[in-house]
Short mmCIF file of C-alpha atoms and ligand atoms in Angstrom, two decimals:
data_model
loop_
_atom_site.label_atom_id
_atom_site.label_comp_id
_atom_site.label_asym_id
_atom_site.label_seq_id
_atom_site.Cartn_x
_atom_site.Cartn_y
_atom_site.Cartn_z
CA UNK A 10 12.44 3.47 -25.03
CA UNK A 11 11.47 4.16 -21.34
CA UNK A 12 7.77 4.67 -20.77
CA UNK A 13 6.90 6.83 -18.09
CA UNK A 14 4.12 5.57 -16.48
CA UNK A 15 3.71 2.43 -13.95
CA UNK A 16 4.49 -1.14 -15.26
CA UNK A 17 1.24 -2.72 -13.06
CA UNK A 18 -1.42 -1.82 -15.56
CA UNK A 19 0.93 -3.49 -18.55
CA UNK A 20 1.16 -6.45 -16.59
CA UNK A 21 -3.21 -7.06 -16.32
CA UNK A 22 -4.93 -9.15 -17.96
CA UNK A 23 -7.62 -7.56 -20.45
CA UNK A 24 -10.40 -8.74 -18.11
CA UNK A 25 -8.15 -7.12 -15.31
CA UNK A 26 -8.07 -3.48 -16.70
CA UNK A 27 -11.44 -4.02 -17.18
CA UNK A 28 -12.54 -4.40 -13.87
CA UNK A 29 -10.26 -1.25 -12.59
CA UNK A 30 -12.80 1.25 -14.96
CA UNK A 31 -15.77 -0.93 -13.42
CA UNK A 32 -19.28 1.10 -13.31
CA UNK A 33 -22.31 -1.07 -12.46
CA UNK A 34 -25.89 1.09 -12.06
CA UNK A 35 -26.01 4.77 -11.47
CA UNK A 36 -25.73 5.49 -7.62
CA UNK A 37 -28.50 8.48 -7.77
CA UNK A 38 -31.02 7.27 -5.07
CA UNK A 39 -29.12 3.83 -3.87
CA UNK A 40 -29.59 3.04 -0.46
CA UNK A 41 -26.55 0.83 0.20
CA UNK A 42 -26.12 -0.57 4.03
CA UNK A 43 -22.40 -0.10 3.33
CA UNK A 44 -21.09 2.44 1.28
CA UNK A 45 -16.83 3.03 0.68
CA UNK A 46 -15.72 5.88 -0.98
CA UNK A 47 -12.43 5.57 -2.48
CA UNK A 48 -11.77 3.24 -4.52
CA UNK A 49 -7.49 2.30 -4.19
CA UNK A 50 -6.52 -0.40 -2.49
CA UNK A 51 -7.64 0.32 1.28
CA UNK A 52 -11.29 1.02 0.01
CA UNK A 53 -11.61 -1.89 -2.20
CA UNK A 54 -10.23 -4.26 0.11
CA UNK A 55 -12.66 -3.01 3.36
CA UNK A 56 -15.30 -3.32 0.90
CA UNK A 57 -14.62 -6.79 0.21
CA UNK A 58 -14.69 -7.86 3.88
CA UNK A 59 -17.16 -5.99 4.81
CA UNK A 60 -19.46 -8.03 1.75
CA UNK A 61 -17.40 -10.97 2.92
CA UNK A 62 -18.43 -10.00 6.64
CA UNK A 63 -21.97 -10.52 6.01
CA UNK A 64 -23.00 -6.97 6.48
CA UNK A 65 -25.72 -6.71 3.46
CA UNK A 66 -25.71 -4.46 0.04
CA UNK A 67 -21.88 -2.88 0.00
CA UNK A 68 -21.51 0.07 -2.77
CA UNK A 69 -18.25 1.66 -3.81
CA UNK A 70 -17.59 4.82 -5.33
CA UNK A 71 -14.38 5.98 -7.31
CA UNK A 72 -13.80 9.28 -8.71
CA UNK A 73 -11.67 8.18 -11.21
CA UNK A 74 -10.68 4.66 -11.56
CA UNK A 75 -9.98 1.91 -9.35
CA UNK A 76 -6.44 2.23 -7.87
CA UNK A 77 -5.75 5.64 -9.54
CA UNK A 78 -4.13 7.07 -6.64
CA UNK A 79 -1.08 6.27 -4.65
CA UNK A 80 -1.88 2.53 -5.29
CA UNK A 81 -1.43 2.14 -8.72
CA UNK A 82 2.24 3.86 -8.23
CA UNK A 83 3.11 1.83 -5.03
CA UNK A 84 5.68 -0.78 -5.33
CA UNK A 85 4.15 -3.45 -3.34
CA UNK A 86 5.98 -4.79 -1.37
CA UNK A 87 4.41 -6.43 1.77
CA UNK A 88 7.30 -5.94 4.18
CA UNK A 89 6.25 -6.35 7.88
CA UNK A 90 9.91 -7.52 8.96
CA UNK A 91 12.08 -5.02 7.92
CA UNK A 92 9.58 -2.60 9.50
CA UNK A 93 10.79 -3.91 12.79
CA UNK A 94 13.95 -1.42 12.32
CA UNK A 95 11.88 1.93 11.86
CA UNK A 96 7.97 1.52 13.32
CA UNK A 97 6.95 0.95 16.53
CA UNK A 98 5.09 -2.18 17.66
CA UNK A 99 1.66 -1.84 16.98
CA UNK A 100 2.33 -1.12 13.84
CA UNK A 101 4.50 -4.09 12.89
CA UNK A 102 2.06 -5.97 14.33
CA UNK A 103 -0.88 -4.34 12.20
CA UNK A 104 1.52 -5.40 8.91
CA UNK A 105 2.00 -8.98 10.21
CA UNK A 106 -1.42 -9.33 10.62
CA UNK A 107 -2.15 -7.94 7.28
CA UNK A 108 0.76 -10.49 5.33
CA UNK A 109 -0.86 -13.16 7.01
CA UNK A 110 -4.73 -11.67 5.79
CA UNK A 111 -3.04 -11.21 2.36
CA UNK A 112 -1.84 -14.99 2.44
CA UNK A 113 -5.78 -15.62 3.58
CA UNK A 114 -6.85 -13.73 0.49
CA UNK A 115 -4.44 -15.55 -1.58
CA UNK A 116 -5.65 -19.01 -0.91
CA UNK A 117 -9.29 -18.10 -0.52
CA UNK A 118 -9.64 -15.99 -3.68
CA UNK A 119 -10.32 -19.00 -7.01
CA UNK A 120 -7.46 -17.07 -8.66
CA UNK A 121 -5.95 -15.69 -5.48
CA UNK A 122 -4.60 -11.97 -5.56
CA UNK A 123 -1.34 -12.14 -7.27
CA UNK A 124 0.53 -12.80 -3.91
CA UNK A 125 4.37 -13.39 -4.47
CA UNK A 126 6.37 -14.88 -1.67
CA UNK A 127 9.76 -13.92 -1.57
CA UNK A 128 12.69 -13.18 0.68
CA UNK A 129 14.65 -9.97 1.92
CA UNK A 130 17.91 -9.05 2.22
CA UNK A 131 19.12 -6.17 3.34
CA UNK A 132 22.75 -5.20 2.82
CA UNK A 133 24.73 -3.42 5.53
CA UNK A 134 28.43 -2.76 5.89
CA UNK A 135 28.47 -4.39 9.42
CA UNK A 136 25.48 -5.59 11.50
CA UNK A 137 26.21 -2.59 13.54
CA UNK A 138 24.55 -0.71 10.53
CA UNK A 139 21.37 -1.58 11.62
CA UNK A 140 19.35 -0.04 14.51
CA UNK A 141 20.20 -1.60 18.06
CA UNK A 142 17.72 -3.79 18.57
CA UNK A 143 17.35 -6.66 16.61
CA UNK A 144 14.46 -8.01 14.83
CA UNK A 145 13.06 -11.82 15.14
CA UNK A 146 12.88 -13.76 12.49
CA UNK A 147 16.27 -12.39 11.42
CA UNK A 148 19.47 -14.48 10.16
CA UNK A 149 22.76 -12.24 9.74
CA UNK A 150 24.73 -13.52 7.15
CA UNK A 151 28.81 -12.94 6.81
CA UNK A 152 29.86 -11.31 3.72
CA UNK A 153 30.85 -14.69 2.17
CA UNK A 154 27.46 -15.72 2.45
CA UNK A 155 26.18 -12.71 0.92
CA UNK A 156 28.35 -12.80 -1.81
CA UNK A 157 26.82 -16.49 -2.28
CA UNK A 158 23.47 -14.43 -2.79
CA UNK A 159 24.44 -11.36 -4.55
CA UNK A 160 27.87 -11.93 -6.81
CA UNK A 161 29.12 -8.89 -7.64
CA UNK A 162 28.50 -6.44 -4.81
CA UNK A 163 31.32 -2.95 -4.72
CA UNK A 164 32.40 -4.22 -1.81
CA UNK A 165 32.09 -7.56 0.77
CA UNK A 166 28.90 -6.52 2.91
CA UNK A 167 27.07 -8.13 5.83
CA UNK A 168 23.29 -9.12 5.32
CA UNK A 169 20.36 -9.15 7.03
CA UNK A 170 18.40 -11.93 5.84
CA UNK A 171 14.44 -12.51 5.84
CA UNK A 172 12.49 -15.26 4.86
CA UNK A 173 9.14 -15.04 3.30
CA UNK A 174 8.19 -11.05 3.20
CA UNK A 175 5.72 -10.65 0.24
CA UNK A 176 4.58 -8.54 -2.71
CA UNK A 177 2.12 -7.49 -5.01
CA UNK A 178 1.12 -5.90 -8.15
CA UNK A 179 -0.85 -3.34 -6.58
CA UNK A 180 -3.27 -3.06 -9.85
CA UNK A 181 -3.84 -6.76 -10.31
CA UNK A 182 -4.88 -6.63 -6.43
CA UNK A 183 -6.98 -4.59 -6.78
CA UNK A 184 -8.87 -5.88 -9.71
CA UNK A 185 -9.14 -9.60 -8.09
CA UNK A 186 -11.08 -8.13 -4.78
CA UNK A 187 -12.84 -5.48 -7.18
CA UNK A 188 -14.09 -8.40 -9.50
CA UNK A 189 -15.81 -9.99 -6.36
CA UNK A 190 -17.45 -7.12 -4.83
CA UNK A 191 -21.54 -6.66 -5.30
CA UNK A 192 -21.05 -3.12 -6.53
CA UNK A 193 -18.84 -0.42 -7.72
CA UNK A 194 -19.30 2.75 -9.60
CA UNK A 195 -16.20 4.37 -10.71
CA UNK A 196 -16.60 8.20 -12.22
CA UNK A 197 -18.40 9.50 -9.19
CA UNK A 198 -16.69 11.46 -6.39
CA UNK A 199 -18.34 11.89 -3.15
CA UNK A 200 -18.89 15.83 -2.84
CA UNK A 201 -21.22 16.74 0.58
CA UNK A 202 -22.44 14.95 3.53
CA UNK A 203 -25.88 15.51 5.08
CA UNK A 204 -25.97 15.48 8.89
CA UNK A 205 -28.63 14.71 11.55
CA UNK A 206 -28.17 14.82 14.95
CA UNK A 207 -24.61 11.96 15.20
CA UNK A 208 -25.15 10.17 11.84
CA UNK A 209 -24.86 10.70 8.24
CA UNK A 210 -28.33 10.74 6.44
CA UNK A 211 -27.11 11.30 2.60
CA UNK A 212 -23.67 11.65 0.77
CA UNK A 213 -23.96 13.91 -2.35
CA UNK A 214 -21.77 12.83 -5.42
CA UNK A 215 -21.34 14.18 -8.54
CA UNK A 216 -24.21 11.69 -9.66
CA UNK A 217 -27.03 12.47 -7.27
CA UNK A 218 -27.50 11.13 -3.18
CA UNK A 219 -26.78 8.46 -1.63
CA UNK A 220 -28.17 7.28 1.72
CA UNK A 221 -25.98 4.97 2.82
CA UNK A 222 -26.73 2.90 6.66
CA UNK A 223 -22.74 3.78 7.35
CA UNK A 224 -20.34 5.32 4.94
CA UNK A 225 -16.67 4.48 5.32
CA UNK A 226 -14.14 7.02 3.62
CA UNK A 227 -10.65 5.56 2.36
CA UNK A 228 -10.07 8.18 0.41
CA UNK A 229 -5.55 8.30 0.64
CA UNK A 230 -5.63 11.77 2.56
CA UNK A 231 -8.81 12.77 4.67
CA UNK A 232 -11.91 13.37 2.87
CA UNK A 233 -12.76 17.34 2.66
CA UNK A 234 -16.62 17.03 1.76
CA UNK A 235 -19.27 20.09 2.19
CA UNK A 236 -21.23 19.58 5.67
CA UNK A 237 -18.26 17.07 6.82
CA UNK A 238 -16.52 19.31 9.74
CA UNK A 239 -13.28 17.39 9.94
CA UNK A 240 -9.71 18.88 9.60
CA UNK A 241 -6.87 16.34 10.25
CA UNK A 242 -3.25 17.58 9.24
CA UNK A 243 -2.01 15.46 5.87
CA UNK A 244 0.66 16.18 3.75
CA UNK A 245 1.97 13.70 0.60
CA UNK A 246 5.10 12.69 -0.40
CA UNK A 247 6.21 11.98 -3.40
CA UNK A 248 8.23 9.12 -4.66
CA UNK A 249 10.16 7.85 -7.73
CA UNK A 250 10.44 3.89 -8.71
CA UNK A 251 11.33 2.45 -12.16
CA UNK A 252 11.42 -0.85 -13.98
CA UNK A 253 14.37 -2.04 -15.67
CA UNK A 254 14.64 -3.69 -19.03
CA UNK A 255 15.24 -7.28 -19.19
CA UNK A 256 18.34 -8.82 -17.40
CA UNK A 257 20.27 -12.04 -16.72
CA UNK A 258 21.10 -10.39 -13.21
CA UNK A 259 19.00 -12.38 -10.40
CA UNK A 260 18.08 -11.21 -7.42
CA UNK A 261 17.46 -13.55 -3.82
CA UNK A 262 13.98 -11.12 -3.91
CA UNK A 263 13.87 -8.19 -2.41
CA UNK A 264 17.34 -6.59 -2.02
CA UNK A 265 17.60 -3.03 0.02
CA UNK A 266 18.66 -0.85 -1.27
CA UNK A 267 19.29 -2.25 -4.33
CA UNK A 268 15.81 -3.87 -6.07
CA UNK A 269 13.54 -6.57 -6.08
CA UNK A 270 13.31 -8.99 -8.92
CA UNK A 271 10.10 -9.24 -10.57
CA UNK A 272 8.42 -11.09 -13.51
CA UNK A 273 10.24 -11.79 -17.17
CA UNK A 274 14.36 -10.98 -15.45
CA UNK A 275 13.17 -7.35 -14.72
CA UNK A 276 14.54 -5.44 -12.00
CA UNK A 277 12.21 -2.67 -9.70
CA UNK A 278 13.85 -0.26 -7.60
CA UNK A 279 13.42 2.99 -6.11
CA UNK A 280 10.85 4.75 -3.79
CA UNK A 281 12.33 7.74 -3.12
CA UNK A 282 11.31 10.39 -0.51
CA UNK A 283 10.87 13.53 -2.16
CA UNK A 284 9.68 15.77 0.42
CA UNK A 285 8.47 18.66 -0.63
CA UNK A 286 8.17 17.95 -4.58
CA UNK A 287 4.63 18.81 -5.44
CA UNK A 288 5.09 18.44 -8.77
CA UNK A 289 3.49 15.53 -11.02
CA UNK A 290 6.23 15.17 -13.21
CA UNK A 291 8.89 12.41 -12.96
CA UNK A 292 12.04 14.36 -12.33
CA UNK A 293 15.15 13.18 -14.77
CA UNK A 294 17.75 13.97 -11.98
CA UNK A 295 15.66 11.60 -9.35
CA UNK A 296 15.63 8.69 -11.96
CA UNK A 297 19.86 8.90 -12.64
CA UNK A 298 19.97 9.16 -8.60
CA UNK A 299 18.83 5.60 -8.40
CA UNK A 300 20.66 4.03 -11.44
CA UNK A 301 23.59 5.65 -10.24
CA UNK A 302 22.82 3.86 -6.65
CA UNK A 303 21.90 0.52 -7.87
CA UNK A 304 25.10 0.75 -9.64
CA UNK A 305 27.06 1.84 -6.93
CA UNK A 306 26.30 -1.03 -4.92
CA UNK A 307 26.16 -3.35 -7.62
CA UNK A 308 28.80 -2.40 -10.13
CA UNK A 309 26.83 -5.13 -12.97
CA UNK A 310 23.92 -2.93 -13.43
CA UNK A 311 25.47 -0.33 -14.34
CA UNK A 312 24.14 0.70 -18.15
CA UNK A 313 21.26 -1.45 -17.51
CA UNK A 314 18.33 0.50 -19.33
CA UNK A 315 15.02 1.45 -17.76
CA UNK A 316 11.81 0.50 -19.31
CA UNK A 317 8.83 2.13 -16.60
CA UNK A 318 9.79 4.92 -14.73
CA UNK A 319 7.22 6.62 -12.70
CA UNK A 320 6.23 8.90 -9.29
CA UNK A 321 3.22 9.14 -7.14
CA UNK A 322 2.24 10.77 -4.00
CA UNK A 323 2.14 8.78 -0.64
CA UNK A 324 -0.54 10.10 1.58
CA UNK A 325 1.14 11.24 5.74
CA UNK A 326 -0.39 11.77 8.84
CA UNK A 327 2.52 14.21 10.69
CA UNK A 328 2.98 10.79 13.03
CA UNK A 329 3.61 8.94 10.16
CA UNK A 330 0.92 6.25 10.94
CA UNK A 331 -2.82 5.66 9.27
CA UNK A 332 -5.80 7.38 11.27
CA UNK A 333 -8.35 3.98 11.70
CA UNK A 334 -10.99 5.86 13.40
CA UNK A 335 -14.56 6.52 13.68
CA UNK A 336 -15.32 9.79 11.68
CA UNK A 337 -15.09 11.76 15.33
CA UNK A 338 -18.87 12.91 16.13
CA UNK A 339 -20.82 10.66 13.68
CA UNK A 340 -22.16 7.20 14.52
CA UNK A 341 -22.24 5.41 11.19
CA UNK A 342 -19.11 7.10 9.72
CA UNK A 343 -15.36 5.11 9.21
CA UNK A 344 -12.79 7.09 7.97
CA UNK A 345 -8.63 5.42 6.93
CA UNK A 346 -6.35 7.79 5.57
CA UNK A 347 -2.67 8.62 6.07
CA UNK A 348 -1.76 4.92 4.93
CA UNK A 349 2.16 6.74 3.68
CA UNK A 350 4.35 3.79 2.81
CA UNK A 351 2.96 0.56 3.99
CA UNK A 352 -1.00 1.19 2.79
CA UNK A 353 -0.43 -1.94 0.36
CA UNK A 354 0.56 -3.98 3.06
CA UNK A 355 -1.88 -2.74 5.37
CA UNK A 356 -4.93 -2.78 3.04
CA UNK A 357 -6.48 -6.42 3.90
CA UNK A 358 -5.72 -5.56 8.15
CA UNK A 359 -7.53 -1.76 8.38
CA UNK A 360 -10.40 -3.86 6.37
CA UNK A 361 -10.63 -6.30 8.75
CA UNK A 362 -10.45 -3.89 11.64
CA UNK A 363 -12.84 -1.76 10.06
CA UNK A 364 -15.51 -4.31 9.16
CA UNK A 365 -15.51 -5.79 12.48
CA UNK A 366 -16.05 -2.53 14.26
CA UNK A 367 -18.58 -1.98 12.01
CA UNK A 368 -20.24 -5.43 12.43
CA UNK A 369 -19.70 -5.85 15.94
CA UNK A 370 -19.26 -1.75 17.47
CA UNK A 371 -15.34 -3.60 18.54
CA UNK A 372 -12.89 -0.72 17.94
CA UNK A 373 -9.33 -2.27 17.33
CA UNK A 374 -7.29 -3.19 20.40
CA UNK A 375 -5.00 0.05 19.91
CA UNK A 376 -7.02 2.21 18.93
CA UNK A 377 -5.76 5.34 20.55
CA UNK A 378 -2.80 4.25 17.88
CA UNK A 379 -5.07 5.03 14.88
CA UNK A 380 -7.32 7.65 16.39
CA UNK A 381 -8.25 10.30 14.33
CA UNK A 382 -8.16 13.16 17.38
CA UNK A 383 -4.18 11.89 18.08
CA UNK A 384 -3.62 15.23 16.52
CA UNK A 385 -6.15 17.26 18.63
CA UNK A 386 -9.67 18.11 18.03
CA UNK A 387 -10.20 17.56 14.28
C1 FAD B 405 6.74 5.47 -4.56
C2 FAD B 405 5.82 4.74 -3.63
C3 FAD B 405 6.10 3.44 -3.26
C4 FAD B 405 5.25 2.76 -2.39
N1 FAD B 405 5.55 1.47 -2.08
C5 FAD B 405 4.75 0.79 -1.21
C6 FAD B 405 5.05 -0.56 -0.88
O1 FAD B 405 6.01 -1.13 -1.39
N2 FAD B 405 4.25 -1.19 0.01
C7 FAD B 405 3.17 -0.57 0.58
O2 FAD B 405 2.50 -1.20 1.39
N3 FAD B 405 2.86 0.71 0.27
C8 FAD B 405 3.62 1.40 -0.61
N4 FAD B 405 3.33 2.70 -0.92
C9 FAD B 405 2.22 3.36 -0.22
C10 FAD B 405 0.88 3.04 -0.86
O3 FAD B 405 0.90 3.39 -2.21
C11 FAD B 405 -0.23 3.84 -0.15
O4 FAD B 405 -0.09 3.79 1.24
C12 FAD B 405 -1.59 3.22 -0.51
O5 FAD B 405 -1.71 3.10 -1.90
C13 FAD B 405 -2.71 4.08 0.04
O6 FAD B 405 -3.90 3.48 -0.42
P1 FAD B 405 -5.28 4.22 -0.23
O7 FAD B 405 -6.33 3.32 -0.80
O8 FAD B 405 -5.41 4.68 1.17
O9 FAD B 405 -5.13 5.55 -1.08
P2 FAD B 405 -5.24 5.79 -2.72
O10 FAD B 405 -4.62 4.69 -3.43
O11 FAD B 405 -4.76 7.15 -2.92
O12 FAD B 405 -6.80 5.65 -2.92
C14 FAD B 405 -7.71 6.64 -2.51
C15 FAD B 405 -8.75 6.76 -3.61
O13 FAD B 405 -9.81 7.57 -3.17
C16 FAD B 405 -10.28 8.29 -4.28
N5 FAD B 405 -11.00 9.45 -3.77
C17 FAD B 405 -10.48 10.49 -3.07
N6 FAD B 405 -11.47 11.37 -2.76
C18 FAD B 405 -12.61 10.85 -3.26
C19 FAD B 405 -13.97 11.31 -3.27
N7 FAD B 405 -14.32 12.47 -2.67
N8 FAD B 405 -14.90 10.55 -3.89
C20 FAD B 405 -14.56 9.37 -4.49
N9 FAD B 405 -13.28 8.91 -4.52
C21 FAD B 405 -12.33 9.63 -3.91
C22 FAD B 405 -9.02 8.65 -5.05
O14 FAD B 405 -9.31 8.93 -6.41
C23 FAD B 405 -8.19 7.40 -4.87
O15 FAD B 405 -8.32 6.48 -5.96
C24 FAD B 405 4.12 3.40 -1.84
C25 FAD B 405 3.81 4.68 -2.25
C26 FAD B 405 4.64 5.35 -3.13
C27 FAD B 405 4.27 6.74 -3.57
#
């Protein structure tokens, strides 16, 4: 039986799930000095370093609960290498940083964050088949070599070969920085801001005001509040992945475009581009589209049942690439959004950028990369 839903959640520990529907005391009249709305995986991880910054009572608010949006669907993979092929240079080095912040978070957290070191390999018919110029950290392997690797391929392939790329359960991520922040109230959605003169005075939820020192939004796609004048283009995409039953098959990791191996011999593959499907549903046709691939390129999955099939929505800036930005006009207002397909990997990085700009006024070193008026006036 194939359940249609993500495998992340199924994979927590009870304590785990528990944190992700978290709801400490009522927000109505809380004068936080930090205050995140948004609680996926960019707004619980800048509320953790901003608590782990130093910079006094942090509160978090989550419409629904913790990691219900694009995170809880994401695959997870924490991929800055690969990325060397299709984004430009700030932005690869934004991910490294952020694998390397991920690895701090692993080591520093008592039960780390459910980091998973593991290589990538991508296939290609020739090395040709990848973009002209060549990423570091790169070893091209012959097709005997990726045979070694991957028995079984269609047909003898080249390899581009990785070492140490990560990944994570996106849910169980989440919960480990949740369970360490001082405060989080899920069930309450930020609704209005109150303005005076360059700075935000109150935020109205759906469970009274809150007057927060400096409010950061992480809310996936920009935050459309009553009072907030802001208007950045945003579109999502959607995207398909699925879990496959059990199987003796093993992968080297991460192998594009076929699937990565995760826990108990299961196989997850996927993330689609579905531009323009707006619809919630997972689409039949788009889950046979990737068995059919997998199997294509690796003739002894073919058959090979799924067991979690699932979609969600990636939030996009037009550009592609987050907005990191002061909220433009305001003094004590952050706003991330736009994090598409690498917001995982980016999470721990946009925290640390954001925390220190709010600790120490120190905008990132790119930030005309990130701005939020890229677009034009907002
Ligand atoms: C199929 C697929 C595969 C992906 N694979 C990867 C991957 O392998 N690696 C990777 O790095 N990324 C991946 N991504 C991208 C990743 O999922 C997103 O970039 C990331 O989850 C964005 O995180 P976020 O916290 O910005 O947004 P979200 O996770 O959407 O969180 C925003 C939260 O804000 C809340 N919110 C919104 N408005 C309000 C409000 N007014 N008040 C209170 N709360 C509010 C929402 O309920 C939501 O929970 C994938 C995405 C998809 C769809």
């Amino acid at each position: 039986m194939t359940v249609t839903g993500a495998i992340w959640r199924d994979q927590l520990t009870a304590d785990e799930r528990a944190v992700l529907g978290r709801s400490d005391d009522g927000v109505a009249g809380a004068t936080p000095d930090v205050l995140v709305v948004g609680g996926g995986i960019v707004g619980v991880a800048t509320a953790f370093a901003c608590a782990e910054a130093g910079l006094g009572a942090v509160l978090l608010i989550e419409t629904g609960r913790l990691g219900a949006g694009a995170t809880g669907g994401a695959a997870g993979l924490l991929i800055p290498e690969p990325h060397q092929w299709s984004d430009p240079e700030p932005f690869v080095d934004l991910e490294r940083a952020s694998l390397e912040r991920w690895r701090d978070l692993q080591r520093g957290l008592p039960d780390g964050v459910g980091l998973v070191e593991l290589d990538w390999l991508g296939l290609a018919p020739h090395d040709s088949g990848f973009a002209a110029h060549q990423p570091r950290d790169v070893e091209w392997l012959n097709p005997g070599q990726v045979a070694e690797l991957v028995p079984g391929l269609a047909r003898p392939m080249e390899g581009a070969f990785i070492r140490r790329q990560g990944r994570v359960n996106p849910l169980r991520a989440v919960a480990r920085l949740a369970a360490r922040l001082p405060a989080v109230v899920t069930g309450v959605a930020a609704t209005s801001l109150t303005i005076s003169g360059d700075r935000v005075v109150s935020v109205g939820t759906s469970s009274g005001a809150i007057s927060p020192g400096v409010v950061v939004f992480a809310t996936g796609r920009p935050p459309v509040l009553d009072g907030l004048p802001l208007h950045l283009p945003s579109e999502r995409v959607k995207g398909h992945l699925l879990v496959t039953e059990r199987t003796d098959v093993r992968l080297p990791g991460i192998v594009a475009p076929v699937a990565t191996q995760i826990e108990d011999g299961r196989l997850l593959t996927g993330g689609t581009f579905d531009v323009g499907d707006e619809t919630p549903a997972v689409q039949p046709d788009v889950i046979d589209s990737i068995t059919a691939g997998v199997a294509a390129v690796l003739p002894r999955l073919r058959g090979l049942g799924v067991a979690y099939q699932w979609c969600c929505f990636r939030p996009r800036h037009p550009d592609s690439r987050p907005v990191i930005d002061k909220v433009p006009g305001l003094a004590n207002a952050w706003l991330t959004s736009g994090h598409f397909r690498t917001g995982i990997l980016n999470a721990p990085a946009t925290a640390a950028v954001l925390s220190r700009w709010i600790a120490h006024d120190v905008p990132p070193v790119d930030a005309r990369s990130w701005s939020a008026t890229r677009f034009g006036a907002p």
